[in-house]
Coordinates of N, CA and C in Angstrom, one line a residue:
Chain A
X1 N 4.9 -33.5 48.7 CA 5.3 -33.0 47.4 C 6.6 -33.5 46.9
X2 N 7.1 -33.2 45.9 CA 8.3 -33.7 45.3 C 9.4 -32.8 46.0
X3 N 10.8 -33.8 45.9 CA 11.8 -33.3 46.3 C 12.6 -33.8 45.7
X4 N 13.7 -32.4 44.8 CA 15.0 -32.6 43.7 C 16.1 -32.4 44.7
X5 N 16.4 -33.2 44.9 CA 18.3 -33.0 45.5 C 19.3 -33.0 44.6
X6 N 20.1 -31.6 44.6 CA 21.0 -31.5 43.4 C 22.7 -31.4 44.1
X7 N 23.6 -32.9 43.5 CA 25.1 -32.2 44.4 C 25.7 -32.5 42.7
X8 N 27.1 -31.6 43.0 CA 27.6 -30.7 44.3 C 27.0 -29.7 44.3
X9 N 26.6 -28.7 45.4 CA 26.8 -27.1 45.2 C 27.5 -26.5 44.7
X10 N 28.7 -26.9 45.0 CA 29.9 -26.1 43.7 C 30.8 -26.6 43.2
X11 N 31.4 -27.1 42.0 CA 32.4 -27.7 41.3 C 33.1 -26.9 40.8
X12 N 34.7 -27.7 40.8 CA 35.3 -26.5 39.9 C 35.8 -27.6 39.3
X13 N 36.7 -27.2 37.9 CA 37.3 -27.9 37.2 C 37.9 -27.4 36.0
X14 N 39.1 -28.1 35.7 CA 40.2 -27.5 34.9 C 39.5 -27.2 33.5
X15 N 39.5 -26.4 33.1 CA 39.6 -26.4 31.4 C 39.7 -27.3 30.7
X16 N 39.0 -27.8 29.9 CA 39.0 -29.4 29.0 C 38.7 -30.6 29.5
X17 N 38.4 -30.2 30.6 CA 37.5 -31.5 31.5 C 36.4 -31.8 31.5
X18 N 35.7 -32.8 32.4 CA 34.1 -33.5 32.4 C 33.7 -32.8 33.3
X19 N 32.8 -32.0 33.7 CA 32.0 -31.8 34.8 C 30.9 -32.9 34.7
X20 N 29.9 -33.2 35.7 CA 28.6 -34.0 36.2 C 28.4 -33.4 37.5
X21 N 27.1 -33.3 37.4 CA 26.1 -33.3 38.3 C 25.0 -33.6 38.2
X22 N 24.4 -34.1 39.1 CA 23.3 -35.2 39.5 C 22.3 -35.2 40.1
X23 N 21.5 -35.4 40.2 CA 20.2 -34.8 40.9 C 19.3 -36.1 41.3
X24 N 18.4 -36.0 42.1 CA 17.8 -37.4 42.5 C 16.2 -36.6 42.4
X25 N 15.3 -37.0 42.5 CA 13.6 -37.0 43.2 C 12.7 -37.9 43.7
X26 N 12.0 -37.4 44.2 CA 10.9 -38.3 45.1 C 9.7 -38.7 44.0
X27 N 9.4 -37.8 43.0 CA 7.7 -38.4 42.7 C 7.9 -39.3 41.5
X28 N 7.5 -40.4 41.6 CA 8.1 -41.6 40.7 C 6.8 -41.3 39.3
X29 N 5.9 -40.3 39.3 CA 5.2 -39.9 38.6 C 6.0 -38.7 37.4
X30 N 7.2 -38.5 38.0 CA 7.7 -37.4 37.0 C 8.1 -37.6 35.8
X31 N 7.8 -37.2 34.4 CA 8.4 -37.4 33.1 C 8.7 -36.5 32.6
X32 N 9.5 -35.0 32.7 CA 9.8 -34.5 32.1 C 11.2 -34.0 33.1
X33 N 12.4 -33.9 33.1 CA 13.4 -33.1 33.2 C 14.6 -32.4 32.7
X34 N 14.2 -31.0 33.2 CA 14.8 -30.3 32.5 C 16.1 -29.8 33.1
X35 N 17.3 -29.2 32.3 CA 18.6 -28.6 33.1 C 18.4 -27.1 33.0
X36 N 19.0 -26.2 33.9 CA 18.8 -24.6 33.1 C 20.3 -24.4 33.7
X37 N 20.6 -23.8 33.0 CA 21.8 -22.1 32.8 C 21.4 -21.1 33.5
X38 N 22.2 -20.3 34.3 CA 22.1 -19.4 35.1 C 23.0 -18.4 35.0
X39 N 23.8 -17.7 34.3 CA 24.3 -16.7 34.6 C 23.9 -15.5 35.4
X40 N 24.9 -15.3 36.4 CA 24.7 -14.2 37.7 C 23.8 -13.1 36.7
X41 N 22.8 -12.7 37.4 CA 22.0 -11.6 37.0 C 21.5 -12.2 35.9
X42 N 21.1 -13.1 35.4 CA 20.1 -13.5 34.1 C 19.5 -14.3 34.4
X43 N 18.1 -14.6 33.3 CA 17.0 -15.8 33.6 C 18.3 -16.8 33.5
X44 N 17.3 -18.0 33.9 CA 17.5 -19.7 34.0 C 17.2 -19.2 32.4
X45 N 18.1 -20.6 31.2 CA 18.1 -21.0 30.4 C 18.3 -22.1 30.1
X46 N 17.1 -23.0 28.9 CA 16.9 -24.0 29.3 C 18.0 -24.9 28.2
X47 N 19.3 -25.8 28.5 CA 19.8 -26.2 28.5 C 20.0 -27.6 27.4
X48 N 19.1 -28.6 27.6 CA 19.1 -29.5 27.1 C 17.8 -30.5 28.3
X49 N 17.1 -31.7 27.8 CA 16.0 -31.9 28.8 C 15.7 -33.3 28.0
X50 N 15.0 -33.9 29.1 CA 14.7 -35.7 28.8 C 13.3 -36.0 28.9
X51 N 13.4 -36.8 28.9 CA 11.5 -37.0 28.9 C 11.8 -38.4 29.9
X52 N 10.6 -39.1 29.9 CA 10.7 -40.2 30.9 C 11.3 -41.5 30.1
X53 N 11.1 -41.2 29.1 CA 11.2 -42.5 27.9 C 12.2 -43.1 27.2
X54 N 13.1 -41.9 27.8 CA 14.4 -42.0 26.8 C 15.5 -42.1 28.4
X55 N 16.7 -43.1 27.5 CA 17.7 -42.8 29.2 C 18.6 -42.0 28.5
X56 N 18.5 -41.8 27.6 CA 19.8 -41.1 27.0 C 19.9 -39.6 26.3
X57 N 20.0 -38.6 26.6 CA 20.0 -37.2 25.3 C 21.2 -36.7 25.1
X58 N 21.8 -36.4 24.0 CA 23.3 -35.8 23.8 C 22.9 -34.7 23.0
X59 N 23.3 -33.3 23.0 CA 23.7 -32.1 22.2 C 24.9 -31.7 22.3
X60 N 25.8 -31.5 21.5 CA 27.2 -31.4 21.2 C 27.4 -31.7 22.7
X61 N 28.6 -31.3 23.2 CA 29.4 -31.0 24.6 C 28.4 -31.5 25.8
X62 N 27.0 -31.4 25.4 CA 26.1 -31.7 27.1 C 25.6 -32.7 26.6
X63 N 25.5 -33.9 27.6 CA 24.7 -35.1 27.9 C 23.8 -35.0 29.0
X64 N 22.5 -35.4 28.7 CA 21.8 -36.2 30.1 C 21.2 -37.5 30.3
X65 N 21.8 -38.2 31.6 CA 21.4 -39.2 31.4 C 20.2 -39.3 32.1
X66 N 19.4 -40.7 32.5 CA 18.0 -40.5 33.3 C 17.6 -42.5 33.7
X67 N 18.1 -42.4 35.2 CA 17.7 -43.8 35.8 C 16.3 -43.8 36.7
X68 N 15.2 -44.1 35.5 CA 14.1 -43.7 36.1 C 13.7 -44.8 37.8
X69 N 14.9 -45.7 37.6 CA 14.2 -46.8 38.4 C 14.8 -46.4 39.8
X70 N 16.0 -46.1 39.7 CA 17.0 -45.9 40.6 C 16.4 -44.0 40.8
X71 N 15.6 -43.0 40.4 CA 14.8 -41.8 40.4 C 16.1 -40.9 40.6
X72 N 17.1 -40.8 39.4 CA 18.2 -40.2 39.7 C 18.7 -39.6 37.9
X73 N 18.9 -38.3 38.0 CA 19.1 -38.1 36.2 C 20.3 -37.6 36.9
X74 N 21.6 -37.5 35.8 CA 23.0 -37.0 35.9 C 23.1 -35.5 34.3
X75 N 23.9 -34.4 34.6 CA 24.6 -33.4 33.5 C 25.7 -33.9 33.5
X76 N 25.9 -33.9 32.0 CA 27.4 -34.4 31.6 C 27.8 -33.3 30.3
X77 N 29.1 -32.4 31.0 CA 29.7 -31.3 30.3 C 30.9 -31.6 30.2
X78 N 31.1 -32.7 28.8 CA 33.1 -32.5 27.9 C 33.1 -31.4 27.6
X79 N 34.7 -31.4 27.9 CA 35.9 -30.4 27.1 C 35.0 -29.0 27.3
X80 N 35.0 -28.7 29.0 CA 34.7 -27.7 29.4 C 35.3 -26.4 28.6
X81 N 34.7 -25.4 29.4 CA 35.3 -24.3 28.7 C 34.9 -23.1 29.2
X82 N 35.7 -21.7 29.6 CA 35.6 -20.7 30.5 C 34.0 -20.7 30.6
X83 N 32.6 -20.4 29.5 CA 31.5 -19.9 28.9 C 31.1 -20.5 29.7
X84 N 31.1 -22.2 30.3 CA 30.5 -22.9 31.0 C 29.8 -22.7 32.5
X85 N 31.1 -21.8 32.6 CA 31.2 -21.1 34.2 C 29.8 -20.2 34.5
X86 N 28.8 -20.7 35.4 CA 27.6 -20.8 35.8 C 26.5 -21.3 36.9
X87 N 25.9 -21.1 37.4 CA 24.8 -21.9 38.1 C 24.3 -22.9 37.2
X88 N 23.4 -24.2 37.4 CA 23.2 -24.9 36.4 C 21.8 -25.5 37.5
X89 N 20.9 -25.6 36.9 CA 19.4 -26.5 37.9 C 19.1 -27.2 37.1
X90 N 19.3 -28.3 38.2 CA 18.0 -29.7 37.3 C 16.2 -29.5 37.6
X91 N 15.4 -30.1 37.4 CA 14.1 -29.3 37.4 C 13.2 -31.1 37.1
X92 N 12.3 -31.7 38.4 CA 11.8 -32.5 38.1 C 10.0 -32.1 38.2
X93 N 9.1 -33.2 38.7 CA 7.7 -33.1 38.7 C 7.2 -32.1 37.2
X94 N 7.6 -32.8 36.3 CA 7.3 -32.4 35.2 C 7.8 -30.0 35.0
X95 N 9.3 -30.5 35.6 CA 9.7 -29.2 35.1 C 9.5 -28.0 36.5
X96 N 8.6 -28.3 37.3 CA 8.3 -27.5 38.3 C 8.9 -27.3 39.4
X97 N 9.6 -28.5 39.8 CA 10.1 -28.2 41.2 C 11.7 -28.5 41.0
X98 N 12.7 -27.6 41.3 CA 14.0 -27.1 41.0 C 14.9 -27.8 42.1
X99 N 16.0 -28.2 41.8 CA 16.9 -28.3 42.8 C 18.0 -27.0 42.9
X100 N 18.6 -27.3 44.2 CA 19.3 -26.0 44.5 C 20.4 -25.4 44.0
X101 N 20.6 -26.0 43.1 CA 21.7 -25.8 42.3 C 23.3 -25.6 42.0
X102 N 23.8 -26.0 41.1 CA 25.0 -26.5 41.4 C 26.4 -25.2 40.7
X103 N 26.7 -24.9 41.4 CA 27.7 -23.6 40.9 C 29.0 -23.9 39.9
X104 N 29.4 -24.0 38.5 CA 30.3 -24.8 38.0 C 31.2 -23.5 37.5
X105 N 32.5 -23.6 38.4 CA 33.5 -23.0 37.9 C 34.4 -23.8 37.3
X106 N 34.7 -23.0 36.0 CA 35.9 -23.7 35.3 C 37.4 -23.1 35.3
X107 N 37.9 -23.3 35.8 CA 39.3 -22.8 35.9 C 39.9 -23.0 34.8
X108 N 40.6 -21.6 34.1 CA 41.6 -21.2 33.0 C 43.2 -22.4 32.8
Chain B
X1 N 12.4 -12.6 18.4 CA 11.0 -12.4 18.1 C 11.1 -11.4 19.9
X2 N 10.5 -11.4 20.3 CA 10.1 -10.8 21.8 C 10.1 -11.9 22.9
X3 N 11.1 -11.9 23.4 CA 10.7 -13.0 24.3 C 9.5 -12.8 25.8
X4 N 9.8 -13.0 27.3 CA 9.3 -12.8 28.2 C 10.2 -11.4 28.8
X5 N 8.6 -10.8 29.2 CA 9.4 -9.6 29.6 C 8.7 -9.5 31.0
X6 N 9.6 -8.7 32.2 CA 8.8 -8.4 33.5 C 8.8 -7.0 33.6
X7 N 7.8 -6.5 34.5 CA 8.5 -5.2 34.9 C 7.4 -5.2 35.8
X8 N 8.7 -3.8 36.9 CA 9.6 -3.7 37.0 C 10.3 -4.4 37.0
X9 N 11.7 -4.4 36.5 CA 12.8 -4.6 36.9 C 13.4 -4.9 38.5
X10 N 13.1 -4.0 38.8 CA 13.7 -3.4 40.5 C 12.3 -2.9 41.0
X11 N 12.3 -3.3 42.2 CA 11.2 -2.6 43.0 C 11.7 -2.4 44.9
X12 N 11.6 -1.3 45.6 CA 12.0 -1.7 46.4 C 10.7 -1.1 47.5
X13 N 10.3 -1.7 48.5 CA 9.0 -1.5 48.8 C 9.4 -1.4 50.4
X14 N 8.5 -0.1 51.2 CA 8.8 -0.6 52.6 C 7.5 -1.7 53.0
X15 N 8.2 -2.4 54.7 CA 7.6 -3.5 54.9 C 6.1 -2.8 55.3
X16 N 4.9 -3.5 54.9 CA 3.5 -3.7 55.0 C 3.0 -2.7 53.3
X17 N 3.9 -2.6 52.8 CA 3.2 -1.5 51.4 C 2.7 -3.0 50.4
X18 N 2.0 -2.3 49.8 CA 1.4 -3.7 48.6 C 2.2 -3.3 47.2
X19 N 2.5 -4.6 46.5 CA 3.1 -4.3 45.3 C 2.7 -5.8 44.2
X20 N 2.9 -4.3 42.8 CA 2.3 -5.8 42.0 C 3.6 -6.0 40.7
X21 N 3.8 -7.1 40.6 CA 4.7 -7.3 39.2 C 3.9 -8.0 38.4
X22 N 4.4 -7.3 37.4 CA 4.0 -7.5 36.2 C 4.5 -8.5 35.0
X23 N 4.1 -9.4 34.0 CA 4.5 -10.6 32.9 C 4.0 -10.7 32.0
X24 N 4.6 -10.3 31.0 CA 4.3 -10.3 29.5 C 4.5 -11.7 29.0
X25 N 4.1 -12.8 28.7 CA 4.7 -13.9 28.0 C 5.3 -13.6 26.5
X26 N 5.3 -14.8 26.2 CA 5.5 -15.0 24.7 C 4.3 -15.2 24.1
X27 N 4.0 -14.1 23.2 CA 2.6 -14.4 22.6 C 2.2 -15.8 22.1
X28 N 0.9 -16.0 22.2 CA 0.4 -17.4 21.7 C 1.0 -18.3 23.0
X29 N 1.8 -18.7 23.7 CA 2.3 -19.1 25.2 C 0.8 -19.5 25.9
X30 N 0.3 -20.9 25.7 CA -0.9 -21.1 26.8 C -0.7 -20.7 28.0
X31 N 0.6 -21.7 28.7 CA 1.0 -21.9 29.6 C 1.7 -20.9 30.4
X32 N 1.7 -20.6 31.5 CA 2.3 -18.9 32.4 C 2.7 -19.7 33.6
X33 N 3.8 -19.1 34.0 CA 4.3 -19.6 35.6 C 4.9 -18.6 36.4
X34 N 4.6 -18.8 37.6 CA 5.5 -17.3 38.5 C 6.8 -18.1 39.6
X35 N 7.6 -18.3 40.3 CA 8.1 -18.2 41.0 C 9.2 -17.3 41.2
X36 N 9.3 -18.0 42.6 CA 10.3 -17.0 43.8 C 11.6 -17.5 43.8
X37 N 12.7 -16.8 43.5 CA 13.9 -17.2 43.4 C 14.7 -16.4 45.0
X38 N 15.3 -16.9 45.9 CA 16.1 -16.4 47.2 C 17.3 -16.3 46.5
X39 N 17.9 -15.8 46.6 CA 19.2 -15.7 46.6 C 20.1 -16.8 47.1
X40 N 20.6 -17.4 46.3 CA 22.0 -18.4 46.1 C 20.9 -19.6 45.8
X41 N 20.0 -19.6 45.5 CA 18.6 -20.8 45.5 C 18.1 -20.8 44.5
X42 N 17.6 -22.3 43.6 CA 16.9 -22.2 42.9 C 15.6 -22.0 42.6
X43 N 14.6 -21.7 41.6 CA 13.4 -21.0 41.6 C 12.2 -22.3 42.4
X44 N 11.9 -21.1 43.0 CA 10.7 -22.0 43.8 C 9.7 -21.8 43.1
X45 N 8.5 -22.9 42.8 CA 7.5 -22.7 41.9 C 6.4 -21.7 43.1
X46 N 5.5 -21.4 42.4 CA 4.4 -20.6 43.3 C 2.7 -20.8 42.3
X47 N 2.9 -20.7 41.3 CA 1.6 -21.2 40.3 C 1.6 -21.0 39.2
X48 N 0.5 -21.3 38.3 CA 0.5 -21.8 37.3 C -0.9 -21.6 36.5
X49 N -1.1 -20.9 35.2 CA -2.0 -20.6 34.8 C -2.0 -21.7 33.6
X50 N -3.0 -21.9 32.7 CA -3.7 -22.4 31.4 C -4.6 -21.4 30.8
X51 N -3.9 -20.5 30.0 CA -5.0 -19.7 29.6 C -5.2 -18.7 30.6
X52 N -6.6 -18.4 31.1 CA -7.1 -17.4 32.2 C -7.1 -18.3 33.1
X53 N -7.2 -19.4 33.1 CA -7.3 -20.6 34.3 C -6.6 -20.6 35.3
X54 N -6.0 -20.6 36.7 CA -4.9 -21.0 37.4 C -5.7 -22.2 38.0
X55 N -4.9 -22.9 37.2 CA -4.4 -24.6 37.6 C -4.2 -25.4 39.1
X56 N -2.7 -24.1 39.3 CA -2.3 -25.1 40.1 C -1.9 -23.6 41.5
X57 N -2.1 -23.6 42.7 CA -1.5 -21.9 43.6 C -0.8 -22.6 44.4
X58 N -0.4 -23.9 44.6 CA -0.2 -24.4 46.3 C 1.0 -23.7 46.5
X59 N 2.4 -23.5 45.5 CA 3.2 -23.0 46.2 C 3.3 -21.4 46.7
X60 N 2.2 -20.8 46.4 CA 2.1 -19.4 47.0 C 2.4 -19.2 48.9
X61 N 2.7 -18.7 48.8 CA 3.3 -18.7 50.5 C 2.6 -18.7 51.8
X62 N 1.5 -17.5 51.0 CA 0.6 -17.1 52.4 C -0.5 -16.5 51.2
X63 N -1.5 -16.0 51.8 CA -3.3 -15.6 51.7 C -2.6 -13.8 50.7
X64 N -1.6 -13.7 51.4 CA -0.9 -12.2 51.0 C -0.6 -12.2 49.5
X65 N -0.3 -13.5 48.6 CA 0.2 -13.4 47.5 C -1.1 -13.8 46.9
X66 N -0.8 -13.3 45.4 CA -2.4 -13.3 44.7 C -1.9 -13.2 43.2
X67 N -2.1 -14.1 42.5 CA -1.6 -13.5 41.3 C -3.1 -14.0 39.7
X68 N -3.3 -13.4 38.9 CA -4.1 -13.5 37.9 C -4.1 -12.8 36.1
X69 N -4.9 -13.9 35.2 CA -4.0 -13.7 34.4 C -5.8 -13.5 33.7
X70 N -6.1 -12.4 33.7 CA -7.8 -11.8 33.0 C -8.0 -12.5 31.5
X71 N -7.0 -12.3 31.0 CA -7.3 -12.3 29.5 C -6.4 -13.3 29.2
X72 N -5.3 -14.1 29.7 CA -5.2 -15.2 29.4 C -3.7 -14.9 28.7
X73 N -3.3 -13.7 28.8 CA -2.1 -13.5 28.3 C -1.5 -12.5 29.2
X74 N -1.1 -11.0 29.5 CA -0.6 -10.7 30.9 C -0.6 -10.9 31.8
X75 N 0.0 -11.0 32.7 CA -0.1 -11.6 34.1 C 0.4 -10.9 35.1
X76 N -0.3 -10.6 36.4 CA -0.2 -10.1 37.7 C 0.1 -10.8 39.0
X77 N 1.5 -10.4 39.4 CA 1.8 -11.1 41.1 C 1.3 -9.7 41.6
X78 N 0.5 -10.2 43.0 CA 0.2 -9.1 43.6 C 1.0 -9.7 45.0
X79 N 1.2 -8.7 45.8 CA 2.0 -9.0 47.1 C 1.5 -8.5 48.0
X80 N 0.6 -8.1 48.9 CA -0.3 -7.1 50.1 C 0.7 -7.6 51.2
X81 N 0.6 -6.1 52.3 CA 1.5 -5.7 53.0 C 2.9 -6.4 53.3
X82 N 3.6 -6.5 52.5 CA 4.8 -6.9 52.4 C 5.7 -7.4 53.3
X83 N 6.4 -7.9 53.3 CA 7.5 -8.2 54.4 C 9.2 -8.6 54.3
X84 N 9.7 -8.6 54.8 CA 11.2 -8.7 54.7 C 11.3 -10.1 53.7
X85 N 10.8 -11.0 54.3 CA 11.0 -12.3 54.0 C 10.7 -12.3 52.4
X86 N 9.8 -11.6 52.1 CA 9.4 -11.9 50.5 C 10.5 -10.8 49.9
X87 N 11.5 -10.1 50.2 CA 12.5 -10.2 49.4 C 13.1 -11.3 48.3
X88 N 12.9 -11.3 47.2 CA 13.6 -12.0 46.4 C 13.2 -12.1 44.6
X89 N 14.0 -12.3 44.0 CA 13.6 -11.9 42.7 C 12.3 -13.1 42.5
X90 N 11.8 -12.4 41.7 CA 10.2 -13.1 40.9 C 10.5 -13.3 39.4
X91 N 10.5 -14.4 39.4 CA 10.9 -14.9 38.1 C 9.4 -15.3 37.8
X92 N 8.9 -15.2 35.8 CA 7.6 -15.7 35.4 C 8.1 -16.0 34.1
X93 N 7.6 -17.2 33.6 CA 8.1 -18.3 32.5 C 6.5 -18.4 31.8
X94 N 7.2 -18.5 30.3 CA 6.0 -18.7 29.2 C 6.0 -20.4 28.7
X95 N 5.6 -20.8 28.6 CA 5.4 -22.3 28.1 C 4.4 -22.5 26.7
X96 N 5.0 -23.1 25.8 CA 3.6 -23.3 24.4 C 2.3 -23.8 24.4
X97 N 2.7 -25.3 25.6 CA 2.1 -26.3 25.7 C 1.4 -26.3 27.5
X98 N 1.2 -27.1 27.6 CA 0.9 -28.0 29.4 C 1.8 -27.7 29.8
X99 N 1.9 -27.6 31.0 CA 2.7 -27.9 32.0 C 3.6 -29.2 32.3
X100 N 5.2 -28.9 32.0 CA 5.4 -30.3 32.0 C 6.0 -31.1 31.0
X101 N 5.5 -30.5 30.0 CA 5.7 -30.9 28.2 C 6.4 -30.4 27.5
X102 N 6.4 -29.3 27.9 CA 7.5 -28.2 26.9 C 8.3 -27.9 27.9
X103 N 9.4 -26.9 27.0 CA 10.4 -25.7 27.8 C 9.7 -24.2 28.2
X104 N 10.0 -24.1 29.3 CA 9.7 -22.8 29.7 C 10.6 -21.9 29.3
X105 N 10.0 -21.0 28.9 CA 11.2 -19.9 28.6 C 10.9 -18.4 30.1
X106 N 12.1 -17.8 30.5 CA 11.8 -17.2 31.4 C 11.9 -16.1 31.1
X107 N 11.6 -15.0 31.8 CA 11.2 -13.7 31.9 C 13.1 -13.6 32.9
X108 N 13.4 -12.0 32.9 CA 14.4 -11.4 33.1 C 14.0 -11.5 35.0
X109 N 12.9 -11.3 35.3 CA 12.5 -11.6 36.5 C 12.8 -9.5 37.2
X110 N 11.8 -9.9 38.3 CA 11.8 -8.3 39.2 C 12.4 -8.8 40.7
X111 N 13.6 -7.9 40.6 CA 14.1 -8.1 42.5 C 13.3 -6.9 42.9
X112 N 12.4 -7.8 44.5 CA 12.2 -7.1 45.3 C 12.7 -7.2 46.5
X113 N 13.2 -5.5 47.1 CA 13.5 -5.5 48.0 C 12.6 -4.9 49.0
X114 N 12.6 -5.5 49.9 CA 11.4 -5.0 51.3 C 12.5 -4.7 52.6
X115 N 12.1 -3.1 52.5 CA 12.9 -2.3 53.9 C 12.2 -2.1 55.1

């Protein structure tokens, strides 16, 4: 079956910085991935997401990028900000199978 | 509008009792999904309905978990005689489209705890 490997486990980073994180998979059949939002004690929220077709998606502050050849998508969060501070999953085999997630603290 | 709703919320069951959660989608929502979230982990898939259809069960754990969706719009995790290990919240996601294609939107999810 498919397998998402998501690093880091946990990032921190100063206020007004870049976070990334990156995620890799196995099924070279996957075209949809998605990121989710986690706030302690809330659903996953879904974030921003790529399709197989595109290498590139930007919504204000979040980017994703997606190297289908190399089987590796990256989260890209400018000019962080406390709100940011969260669990975050990438999500490949069309959405279903989750990596373990990456904990992003933003320090004040 | 109403999003996904679960209930319960909380459930706390002793070990071998059966228990069932429950998943409201987003109306009109073809698409239904259930998984198992462990704690500090992200959601493990478990299955996957189309309508009244289930599609896809492989990630179900064991013969013990059972889930079904009659009419194509509420949906049932069943759990028979329980065990420690299946502590963990149950998260269930609505989708518009296929599997795949769209965004899932999730449900608030039910922690269970097994004593």
């Amino acid at each position: 079956g498919e397998n998402v490997e998501q690093h880091p486990s946990t990032l921190s980073v100063q206020e007004g910085d870049s976070a990334v994180i990156k995620c890799t998979y196995s099924d070279s059949a996957s075209n949809y991935f998605p990121w989710y939002k986690q706030e302690l004690g809330k659903r996953p929220q879904l974030i921003i997401d790529i399709r197989s077709n595109v290498g590139e998606k930007k919504d204000q502050r979040i980017a994703v990028t997606l190297n289908k050849t190399a089987k590796h998508f990256s989260l890209h969060i400018t000019e962080t900000q406390p709100e940011d501070s969260a669990v975050y999953f990438c999500a490949a085999s069309d959405g279903l199978t989750f990596g373990k997630g990456t904990h992003l603290i933003i320090q004040p | 509008g109403a999003g996904v709703s679960q209930s319960p919320r909380y459930k706390v069951a002793k070990r071998g009792q059966d228990v069932a959660l429950r998943c409201d989608p987003i109306s009109g929502h073809v698409s239904l999904f259930w998984y198992q979230q462990a704690l500090g982990q992200g959601p493990e898939f478990l299955t996957y309905f189309q309508n009244e259809a289930q599609l896809d069960k492989s990630g179900l754990p064991s013969d013990r978990f059972f889930a079904e969706r009659p009419e194509g719009s509420v949906s049932t995790l069943k759990i028979q005689r329980t065990q420690q290990e299946d502590s963990a919240v149950y998260l269930c996601a609505s989708s518009l489209e296929l599997a795949g294609h769209y965004e899932q939107y999730f449900g608030p999810g039910t922690r269970l705890t097994v004593t």
